[in-house]
Tab-separated table of C-alpha atoms in Angstrom:
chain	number	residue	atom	x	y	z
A	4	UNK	CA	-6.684	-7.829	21.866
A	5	UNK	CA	-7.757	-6.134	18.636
A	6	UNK	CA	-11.381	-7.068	17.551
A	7	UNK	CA	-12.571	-7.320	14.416
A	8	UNK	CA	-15.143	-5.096	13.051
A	9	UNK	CA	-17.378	-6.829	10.884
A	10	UNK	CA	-19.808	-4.899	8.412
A	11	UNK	CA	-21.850	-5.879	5.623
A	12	UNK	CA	-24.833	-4.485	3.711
A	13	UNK	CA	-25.358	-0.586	4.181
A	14	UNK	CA	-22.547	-0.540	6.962
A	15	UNK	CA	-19.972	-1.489	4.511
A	16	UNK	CA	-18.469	-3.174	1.593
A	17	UNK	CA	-15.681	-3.503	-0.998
A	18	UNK	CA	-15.134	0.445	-1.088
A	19	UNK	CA	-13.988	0.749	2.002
A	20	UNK	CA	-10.544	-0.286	0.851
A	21	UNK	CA	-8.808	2.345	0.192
A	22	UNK	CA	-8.207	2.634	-3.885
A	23	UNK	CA	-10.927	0.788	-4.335
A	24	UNK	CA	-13.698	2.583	-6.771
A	25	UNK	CA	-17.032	0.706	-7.727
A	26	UNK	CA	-19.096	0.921	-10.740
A	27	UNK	CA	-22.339	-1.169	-12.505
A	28	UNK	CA	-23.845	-1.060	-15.122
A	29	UNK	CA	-27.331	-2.316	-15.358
A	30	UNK	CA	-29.162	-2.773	-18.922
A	31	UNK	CA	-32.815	-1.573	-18.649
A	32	UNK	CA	-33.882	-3.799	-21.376
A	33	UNK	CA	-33.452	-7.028	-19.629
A	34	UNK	CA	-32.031	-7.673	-16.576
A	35	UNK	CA	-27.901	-7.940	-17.266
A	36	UNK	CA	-25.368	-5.859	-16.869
A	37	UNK	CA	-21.516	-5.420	-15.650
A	38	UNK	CA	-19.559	-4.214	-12.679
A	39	UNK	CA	-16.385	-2.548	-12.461
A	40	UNK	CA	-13.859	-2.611	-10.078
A	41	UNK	CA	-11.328	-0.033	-10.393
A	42	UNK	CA	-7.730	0.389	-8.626
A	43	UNK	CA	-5.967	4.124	-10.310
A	44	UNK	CA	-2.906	3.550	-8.495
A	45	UNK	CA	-3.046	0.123	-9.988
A	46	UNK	CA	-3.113	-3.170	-7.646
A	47	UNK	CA	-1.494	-6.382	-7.013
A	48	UNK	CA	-3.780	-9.290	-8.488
A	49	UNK	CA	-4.105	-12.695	-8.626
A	50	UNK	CA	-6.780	-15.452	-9.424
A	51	UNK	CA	-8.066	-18.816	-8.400
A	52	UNK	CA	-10.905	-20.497	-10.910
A	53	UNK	CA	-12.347	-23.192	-9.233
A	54	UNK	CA	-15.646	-23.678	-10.977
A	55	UNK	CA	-15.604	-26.714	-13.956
A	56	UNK	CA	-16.868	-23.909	-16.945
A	57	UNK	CA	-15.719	-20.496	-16.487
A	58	UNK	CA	-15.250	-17.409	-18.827
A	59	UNK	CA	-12.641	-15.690	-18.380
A	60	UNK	CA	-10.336	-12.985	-20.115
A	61	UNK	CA	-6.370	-12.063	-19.109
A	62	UNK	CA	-6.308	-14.092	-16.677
A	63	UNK	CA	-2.662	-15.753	-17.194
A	64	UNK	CA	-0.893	-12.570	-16.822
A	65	UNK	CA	-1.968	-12.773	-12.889
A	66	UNK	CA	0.283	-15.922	-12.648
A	67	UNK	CA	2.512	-15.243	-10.013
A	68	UNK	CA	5.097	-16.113	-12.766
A	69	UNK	CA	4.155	-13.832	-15.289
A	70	UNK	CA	5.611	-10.615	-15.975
A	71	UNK	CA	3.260	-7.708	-15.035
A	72	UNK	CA	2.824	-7.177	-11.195
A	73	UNK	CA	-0.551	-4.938	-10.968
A	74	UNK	CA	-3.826	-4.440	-13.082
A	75	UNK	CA	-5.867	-1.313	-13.108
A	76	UNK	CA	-9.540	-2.729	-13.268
A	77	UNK	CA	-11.563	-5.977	-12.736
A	78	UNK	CA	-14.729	-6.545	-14.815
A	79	UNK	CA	-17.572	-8.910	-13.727
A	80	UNK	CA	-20.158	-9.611	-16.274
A	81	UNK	CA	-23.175	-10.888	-17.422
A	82	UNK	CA	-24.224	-12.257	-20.497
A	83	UNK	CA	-21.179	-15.379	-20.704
A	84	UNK	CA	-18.942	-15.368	-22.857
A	85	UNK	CA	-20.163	-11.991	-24.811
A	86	UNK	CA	-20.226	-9.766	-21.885
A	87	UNK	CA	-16.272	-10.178	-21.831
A	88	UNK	CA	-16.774	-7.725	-24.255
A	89	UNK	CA	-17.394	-5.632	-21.381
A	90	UNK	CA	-13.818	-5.285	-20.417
A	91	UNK	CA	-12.727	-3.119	-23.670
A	92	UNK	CA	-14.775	-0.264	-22.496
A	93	UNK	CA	-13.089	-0.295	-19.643
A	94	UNK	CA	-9.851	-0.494	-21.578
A	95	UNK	CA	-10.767	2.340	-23.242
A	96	UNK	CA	-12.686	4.431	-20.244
A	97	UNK	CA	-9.112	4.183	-18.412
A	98	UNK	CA	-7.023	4.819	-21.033
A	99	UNK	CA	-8.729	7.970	-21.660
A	100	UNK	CA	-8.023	8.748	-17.976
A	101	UNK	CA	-4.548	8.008	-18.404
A	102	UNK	CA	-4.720	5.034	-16.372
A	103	UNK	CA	-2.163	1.821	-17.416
A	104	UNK	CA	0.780	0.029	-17.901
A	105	UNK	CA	3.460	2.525	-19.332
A	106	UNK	CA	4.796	1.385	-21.588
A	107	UNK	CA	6.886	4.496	-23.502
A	108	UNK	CA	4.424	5.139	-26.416
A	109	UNK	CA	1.385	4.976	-24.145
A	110	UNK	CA	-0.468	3.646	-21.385
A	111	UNK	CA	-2.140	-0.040	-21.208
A	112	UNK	CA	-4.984	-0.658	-19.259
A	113	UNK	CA	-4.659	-4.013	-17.643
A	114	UNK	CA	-8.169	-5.269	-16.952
A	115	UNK	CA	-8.798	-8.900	-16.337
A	116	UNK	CA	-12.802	-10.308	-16.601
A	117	UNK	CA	-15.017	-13.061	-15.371
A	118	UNK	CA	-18.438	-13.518	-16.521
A	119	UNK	CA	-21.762	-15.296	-15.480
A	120	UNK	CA	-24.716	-17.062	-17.416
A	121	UNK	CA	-27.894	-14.741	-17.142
A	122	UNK	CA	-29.151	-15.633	-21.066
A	123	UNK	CA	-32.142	-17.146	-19.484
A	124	UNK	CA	-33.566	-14.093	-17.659
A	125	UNK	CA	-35.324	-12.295	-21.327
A	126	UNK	CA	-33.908	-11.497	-24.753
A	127	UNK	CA	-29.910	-13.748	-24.882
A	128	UNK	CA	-29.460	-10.796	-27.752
A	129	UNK	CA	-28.994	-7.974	-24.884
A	130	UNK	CA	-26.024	-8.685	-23.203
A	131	UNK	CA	-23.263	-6.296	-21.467
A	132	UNK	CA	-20.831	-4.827	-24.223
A	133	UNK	CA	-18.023	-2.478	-24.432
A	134	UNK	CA	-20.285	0.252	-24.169
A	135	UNK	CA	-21.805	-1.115	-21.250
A	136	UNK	CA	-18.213	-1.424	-19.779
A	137	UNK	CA	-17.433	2.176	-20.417
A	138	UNK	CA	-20.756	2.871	-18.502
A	139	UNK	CA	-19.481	1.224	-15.655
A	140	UNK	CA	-16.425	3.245	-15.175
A	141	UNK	CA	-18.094	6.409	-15.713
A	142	UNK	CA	-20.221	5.598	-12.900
A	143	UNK	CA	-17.479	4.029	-10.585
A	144	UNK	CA	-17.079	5.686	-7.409
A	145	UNK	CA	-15.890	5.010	-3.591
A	146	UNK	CA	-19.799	5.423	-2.354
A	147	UNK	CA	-21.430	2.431	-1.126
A	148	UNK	CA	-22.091	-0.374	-3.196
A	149	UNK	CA	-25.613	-1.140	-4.976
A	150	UNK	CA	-26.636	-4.451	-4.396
A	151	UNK	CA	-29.035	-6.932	-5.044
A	152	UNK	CA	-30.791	-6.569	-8.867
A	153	UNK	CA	-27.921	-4.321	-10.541
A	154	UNK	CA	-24.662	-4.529	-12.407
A	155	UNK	CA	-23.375	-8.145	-12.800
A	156	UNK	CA	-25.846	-9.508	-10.499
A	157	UNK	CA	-28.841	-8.236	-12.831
A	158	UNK	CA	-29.650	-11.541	-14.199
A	159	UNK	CA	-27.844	-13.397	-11.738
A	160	UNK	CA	-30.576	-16.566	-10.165
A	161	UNK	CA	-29.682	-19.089	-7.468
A	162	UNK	CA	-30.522	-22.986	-6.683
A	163	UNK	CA	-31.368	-24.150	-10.175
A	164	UNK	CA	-30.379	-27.753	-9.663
A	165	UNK	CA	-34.360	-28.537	-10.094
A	166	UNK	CA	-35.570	-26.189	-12.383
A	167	UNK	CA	-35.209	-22.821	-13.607
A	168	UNK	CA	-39.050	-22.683	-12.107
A	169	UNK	CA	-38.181	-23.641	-8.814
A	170	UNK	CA	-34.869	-21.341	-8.010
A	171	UNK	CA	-34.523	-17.882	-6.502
A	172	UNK	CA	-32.978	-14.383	-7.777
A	173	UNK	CA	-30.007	-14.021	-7.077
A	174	UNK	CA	-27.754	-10.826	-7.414
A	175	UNK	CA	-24.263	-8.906	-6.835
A	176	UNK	CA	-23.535	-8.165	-2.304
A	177	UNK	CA	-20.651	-6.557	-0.911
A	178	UNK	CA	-19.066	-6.195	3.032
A	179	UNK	CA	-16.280	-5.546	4.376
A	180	UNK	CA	-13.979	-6.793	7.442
A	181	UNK	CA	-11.704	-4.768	9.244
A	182	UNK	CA	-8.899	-5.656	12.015
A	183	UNK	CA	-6.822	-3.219	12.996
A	184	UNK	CA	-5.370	-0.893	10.147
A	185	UNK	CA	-6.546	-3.251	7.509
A	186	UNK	CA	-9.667	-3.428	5.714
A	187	UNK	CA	-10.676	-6.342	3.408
A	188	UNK	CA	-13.705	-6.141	1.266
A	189	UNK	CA	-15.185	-8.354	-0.865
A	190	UNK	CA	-17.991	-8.136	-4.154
A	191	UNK	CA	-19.871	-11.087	-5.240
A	192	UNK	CA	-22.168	-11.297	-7.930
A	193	UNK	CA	-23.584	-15.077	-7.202
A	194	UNK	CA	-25.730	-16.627	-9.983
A	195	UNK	CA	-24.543	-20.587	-8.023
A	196	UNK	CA	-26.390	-23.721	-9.406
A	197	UNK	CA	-26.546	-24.546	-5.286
A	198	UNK	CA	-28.295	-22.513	-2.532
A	199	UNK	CA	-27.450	-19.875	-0.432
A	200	UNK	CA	-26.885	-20.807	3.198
A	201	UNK	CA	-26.911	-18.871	6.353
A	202	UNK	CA	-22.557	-19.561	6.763
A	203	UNK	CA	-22.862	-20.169	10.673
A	204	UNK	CA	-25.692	-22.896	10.287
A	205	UNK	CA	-25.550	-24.041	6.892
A	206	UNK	CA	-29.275	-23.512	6.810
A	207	UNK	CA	-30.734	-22.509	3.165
A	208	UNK	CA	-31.662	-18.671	2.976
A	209	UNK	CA	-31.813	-18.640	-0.801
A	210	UNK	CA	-32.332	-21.386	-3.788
A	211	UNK	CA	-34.452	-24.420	-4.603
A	212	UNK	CA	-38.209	-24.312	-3.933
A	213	UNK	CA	-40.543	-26.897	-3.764
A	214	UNK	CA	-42.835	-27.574	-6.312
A	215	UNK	CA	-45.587	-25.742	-5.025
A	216	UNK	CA	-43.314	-22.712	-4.615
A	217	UNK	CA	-44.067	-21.924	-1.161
A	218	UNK	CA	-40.811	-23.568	0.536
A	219	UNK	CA	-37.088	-23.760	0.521
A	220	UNK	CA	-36.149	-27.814	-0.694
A	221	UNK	CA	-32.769	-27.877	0.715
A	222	UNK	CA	-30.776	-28.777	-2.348
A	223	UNK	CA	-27.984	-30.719	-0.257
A	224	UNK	CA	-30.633	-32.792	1.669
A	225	UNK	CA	-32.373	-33.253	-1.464
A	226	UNK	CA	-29.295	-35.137	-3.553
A	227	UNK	CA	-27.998	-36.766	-0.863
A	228	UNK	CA	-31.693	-38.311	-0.294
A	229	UNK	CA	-31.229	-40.338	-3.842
A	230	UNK	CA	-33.479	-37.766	-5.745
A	231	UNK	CA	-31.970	-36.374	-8.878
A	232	UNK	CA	-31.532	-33.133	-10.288
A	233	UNK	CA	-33.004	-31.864	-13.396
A	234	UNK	CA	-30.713	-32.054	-16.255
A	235	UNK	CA	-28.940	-28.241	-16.063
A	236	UNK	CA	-27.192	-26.646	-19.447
A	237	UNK	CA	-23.174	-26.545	-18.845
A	238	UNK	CA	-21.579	-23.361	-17.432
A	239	UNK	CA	-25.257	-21.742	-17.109
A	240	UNK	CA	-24.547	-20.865	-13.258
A	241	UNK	CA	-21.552	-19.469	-12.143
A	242	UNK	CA	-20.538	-16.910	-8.918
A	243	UNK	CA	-17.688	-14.513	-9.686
A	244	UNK	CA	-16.330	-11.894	-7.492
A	245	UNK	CA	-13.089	-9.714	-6.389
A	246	UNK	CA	-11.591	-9.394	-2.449
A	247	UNK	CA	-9.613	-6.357	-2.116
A	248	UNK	CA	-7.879	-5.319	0.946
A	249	UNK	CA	-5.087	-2.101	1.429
A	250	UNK	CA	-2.851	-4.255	2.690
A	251	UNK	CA	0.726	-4.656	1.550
A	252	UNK	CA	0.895	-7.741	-0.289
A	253	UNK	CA	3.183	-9.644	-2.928
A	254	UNK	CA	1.762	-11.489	-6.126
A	255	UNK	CA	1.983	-14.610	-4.424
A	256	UNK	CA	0.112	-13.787	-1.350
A	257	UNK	CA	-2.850	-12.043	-4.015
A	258	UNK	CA	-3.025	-15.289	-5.572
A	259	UNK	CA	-2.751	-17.379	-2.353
A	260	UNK	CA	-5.592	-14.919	-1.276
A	261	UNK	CA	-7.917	-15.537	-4.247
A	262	UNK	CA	-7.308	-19.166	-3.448
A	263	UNK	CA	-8.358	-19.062	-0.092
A	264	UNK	CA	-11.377	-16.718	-0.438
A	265	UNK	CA	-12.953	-19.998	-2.126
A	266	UNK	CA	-13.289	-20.841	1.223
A	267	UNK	CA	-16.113	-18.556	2.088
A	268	UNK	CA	-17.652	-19.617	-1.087
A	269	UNK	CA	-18.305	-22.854	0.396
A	270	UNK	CA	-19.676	-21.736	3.434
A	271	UNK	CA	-21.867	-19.668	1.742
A	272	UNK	CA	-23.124	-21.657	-1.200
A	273	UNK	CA	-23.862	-25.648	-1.582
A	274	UNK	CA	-23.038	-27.387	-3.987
A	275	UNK	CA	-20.574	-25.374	-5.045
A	276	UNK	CA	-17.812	-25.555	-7.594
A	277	UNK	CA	-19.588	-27.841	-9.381
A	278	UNK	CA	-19.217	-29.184	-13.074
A	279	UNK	CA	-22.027	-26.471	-13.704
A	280	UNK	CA	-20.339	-23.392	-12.291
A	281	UNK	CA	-17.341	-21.587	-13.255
A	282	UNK	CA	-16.583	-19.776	-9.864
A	283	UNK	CA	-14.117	-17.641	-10.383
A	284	UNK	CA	-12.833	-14.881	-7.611
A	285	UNK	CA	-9.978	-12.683	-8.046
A	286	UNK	CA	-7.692	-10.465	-5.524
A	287	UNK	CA	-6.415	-7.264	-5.266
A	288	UNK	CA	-3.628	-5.615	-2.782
A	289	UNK	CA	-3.638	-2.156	-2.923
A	290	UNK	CA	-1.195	-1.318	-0.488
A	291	UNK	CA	-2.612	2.100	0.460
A	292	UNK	CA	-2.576	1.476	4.231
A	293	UNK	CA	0.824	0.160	4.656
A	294	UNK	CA	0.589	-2.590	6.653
A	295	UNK	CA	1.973	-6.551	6.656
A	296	UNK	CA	-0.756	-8.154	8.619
A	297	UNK	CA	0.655	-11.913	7.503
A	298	UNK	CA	-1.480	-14.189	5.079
A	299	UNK	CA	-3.268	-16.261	8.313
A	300	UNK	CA	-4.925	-13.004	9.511
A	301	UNK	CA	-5.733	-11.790	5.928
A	302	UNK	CA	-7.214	-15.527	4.711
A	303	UNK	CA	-9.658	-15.645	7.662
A	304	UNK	CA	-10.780	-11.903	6.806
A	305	UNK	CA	-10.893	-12.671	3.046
A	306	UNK	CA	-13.024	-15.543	3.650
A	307	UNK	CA	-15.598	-13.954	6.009
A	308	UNK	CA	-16.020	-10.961	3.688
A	309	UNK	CA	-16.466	-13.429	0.568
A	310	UNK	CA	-19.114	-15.456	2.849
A	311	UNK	CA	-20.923	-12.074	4.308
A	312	UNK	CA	-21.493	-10.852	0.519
A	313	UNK	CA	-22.097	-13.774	-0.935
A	314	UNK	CA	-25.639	-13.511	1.463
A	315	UNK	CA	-25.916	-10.030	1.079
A	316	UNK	CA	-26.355	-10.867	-2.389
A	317	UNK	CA	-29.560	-12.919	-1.865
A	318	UNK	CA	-30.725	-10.737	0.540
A	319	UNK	CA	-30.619	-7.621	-1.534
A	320	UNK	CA	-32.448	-9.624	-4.281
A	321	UNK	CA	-35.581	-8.452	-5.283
A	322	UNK	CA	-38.332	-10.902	-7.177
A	323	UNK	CA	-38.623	-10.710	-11.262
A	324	UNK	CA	-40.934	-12.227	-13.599
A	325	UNK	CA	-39.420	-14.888	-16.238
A	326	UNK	CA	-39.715	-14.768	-19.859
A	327	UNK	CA	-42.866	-17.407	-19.670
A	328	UNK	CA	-44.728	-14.802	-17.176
A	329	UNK	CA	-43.351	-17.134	-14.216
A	330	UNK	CA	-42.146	-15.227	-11.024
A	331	UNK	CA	-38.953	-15.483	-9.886
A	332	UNK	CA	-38.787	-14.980	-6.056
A	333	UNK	CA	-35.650	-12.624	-4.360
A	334	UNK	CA	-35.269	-12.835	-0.682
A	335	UNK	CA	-35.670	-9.127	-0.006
A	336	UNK	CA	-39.518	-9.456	-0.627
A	337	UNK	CA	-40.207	-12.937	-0.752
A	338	UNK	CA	-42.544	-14.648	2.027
A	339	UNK	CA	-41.886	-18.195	2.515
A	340	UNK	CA	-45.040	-20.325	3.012
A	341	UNK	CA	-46.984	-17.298	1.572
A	342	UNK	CA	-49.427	-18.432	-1.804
């Protein structure tokens, strides 16, 4: 029997799909910034939106329906709805590669985009643009993945359902799962209204605190105890990613794959897909390895890479200080209990 080799953090992520480049951009102004996820040779996509307020660019041309049958980048952004402004450097970044659709005249760069609400974290007027987005490329490689306080995940904070005061930093995480000749990796940049949770207990690693700070609150316990949440501003969460795997794969399955990967979303994160969020994941197929593994093995691989980086996201999180001098706790150096 084949077993599965599961790596996360420094022992892998999303780049170790073959065709699969990676590539942030993080502002030094403010914490923001974008990620890139590239595919030269092009890649099968699809897309499943299951958070209540997401931002979103070209993402009806994935429909399984629709006419074109690969894209050449996937953007993930900061900044809502202006860092999809993000995507036209990469438009341009690839074209000047000669990367796109041909379509006689010229190439067209097909680059779909999902963004995330970081306006809170310093100055809203610094946000991820299309020179940011060129950035990105230019820096996109098949080296390990940054994680933690850069690209997308700049700005990104967790477990905000009682105060901006009282969550944690979140960030961008990547891993990757491997069985057999197929790899499936996954990048999430998770900014979630909910927690993080430990996927095998359901235990909170990452969100709420208690008022004095010093503790995790348990935002599921918490709600279901009759106490309310704080009064949060619509679509001002949000975790948005891309699974890739070198798999052979149709439209369909892409899109039945982005569906699916949800799945480790909610193991990962709770509450999720909530009227707050706009969770948003998309999937690529590159194809490079050749191989027709069948959609039950690649589901339960999608979802365990989306659930490993949606906690190496926290965990890579370093602490910031807030706009009003407050600190912001990440997991990487925070010490529960400690004043």
């Amino acid at each position: 029997m084949t077993q599965p080799s599961l790596s996360s953090s420094a022992h892998g992520c999303i780049t170790d799909v073959a065709g699969i480049e990676v590539g942030h951009f993080t502002d030094t102004r403010r914490l923001t910034g974008c990620t890139v996820v590239i595919a030269r040779e092009g890649a099968v996509a699809g897309v499943d939106v299951r958070g209540a307020a997401p931002g979103t660019r070209e993402t009806d041309l994935l429909e399984p329906s629709n006419l074109v049958q690969q894209v050449h980048a996937i953007m993930l952004s900061g900044g809502s709805a202006f860092g999809l402004d993000s995507a036209t450097g990469a438009v341009r970044w690839l074209e000047e590669q000669g990367i796109g659709l041909d379509v006689g005249v010229g190439r067209i760069p097909l680059v779909p985009a999902a963004v995330l609400f970081d306006l809170t974290v310093g100055d809203m007027r610094i946000r991820p643009d299309a020179a940011a987005g060129y950035a990105a490329c230019a820096a996109a490689s098949r080296n390990a993945v940054a994680q933690g306080n850069v690209g997308a995940g700049a700005g990104a904070v967790v477990g905000k359902l009682f105060g901006l005061g009282n969550a944690m930093k979140g960030g961008i995480g990547s891993a990757s799962v491997r069985v057999g000749k197929v790899t499936v990796g996954a990048l999430i940049a998770c900014n979630a209204v909910g927690d993080v949770v430990a996927p095998d207990t359901g235990l909170p690693l990452a969100g709420a605190r208690t008022d004095d700070g010093m503790h995790l609150r348990d935002s599921r316990r918490t709600l279901l105890s009759g106490e309310a949440a704080q009064s949060i501003i619509a679509g001002a969460n949000t975790t948005i990613g891309v699974i890739a795997t070198d798999a052979v794969i149709t439209k369909v399955q892409a899109r039945r794959l982005a569906v699916v990967s949800h799945d480790g979303l909610a193991r990962a994160i709770n509450p999720v897909h909530t009227m707050s969020d706009g969770d948003t994941l998309f999937a690529l197929g590159t194809g490079a390895s050749g191989e027709s593994p069948g959609m039950l093995l690649l589901a339960t691989m999608a979802a365990e890479a989306v659930a490993l980086a949606t906690v190496c996201a926290v965990r890579a999180a370093r602490s910031i200080h807030l706009p009003d001098g407050a600190q912001l706790p990440g997991l990487a150096d925070w010490k529960a209990g400690a004043a």
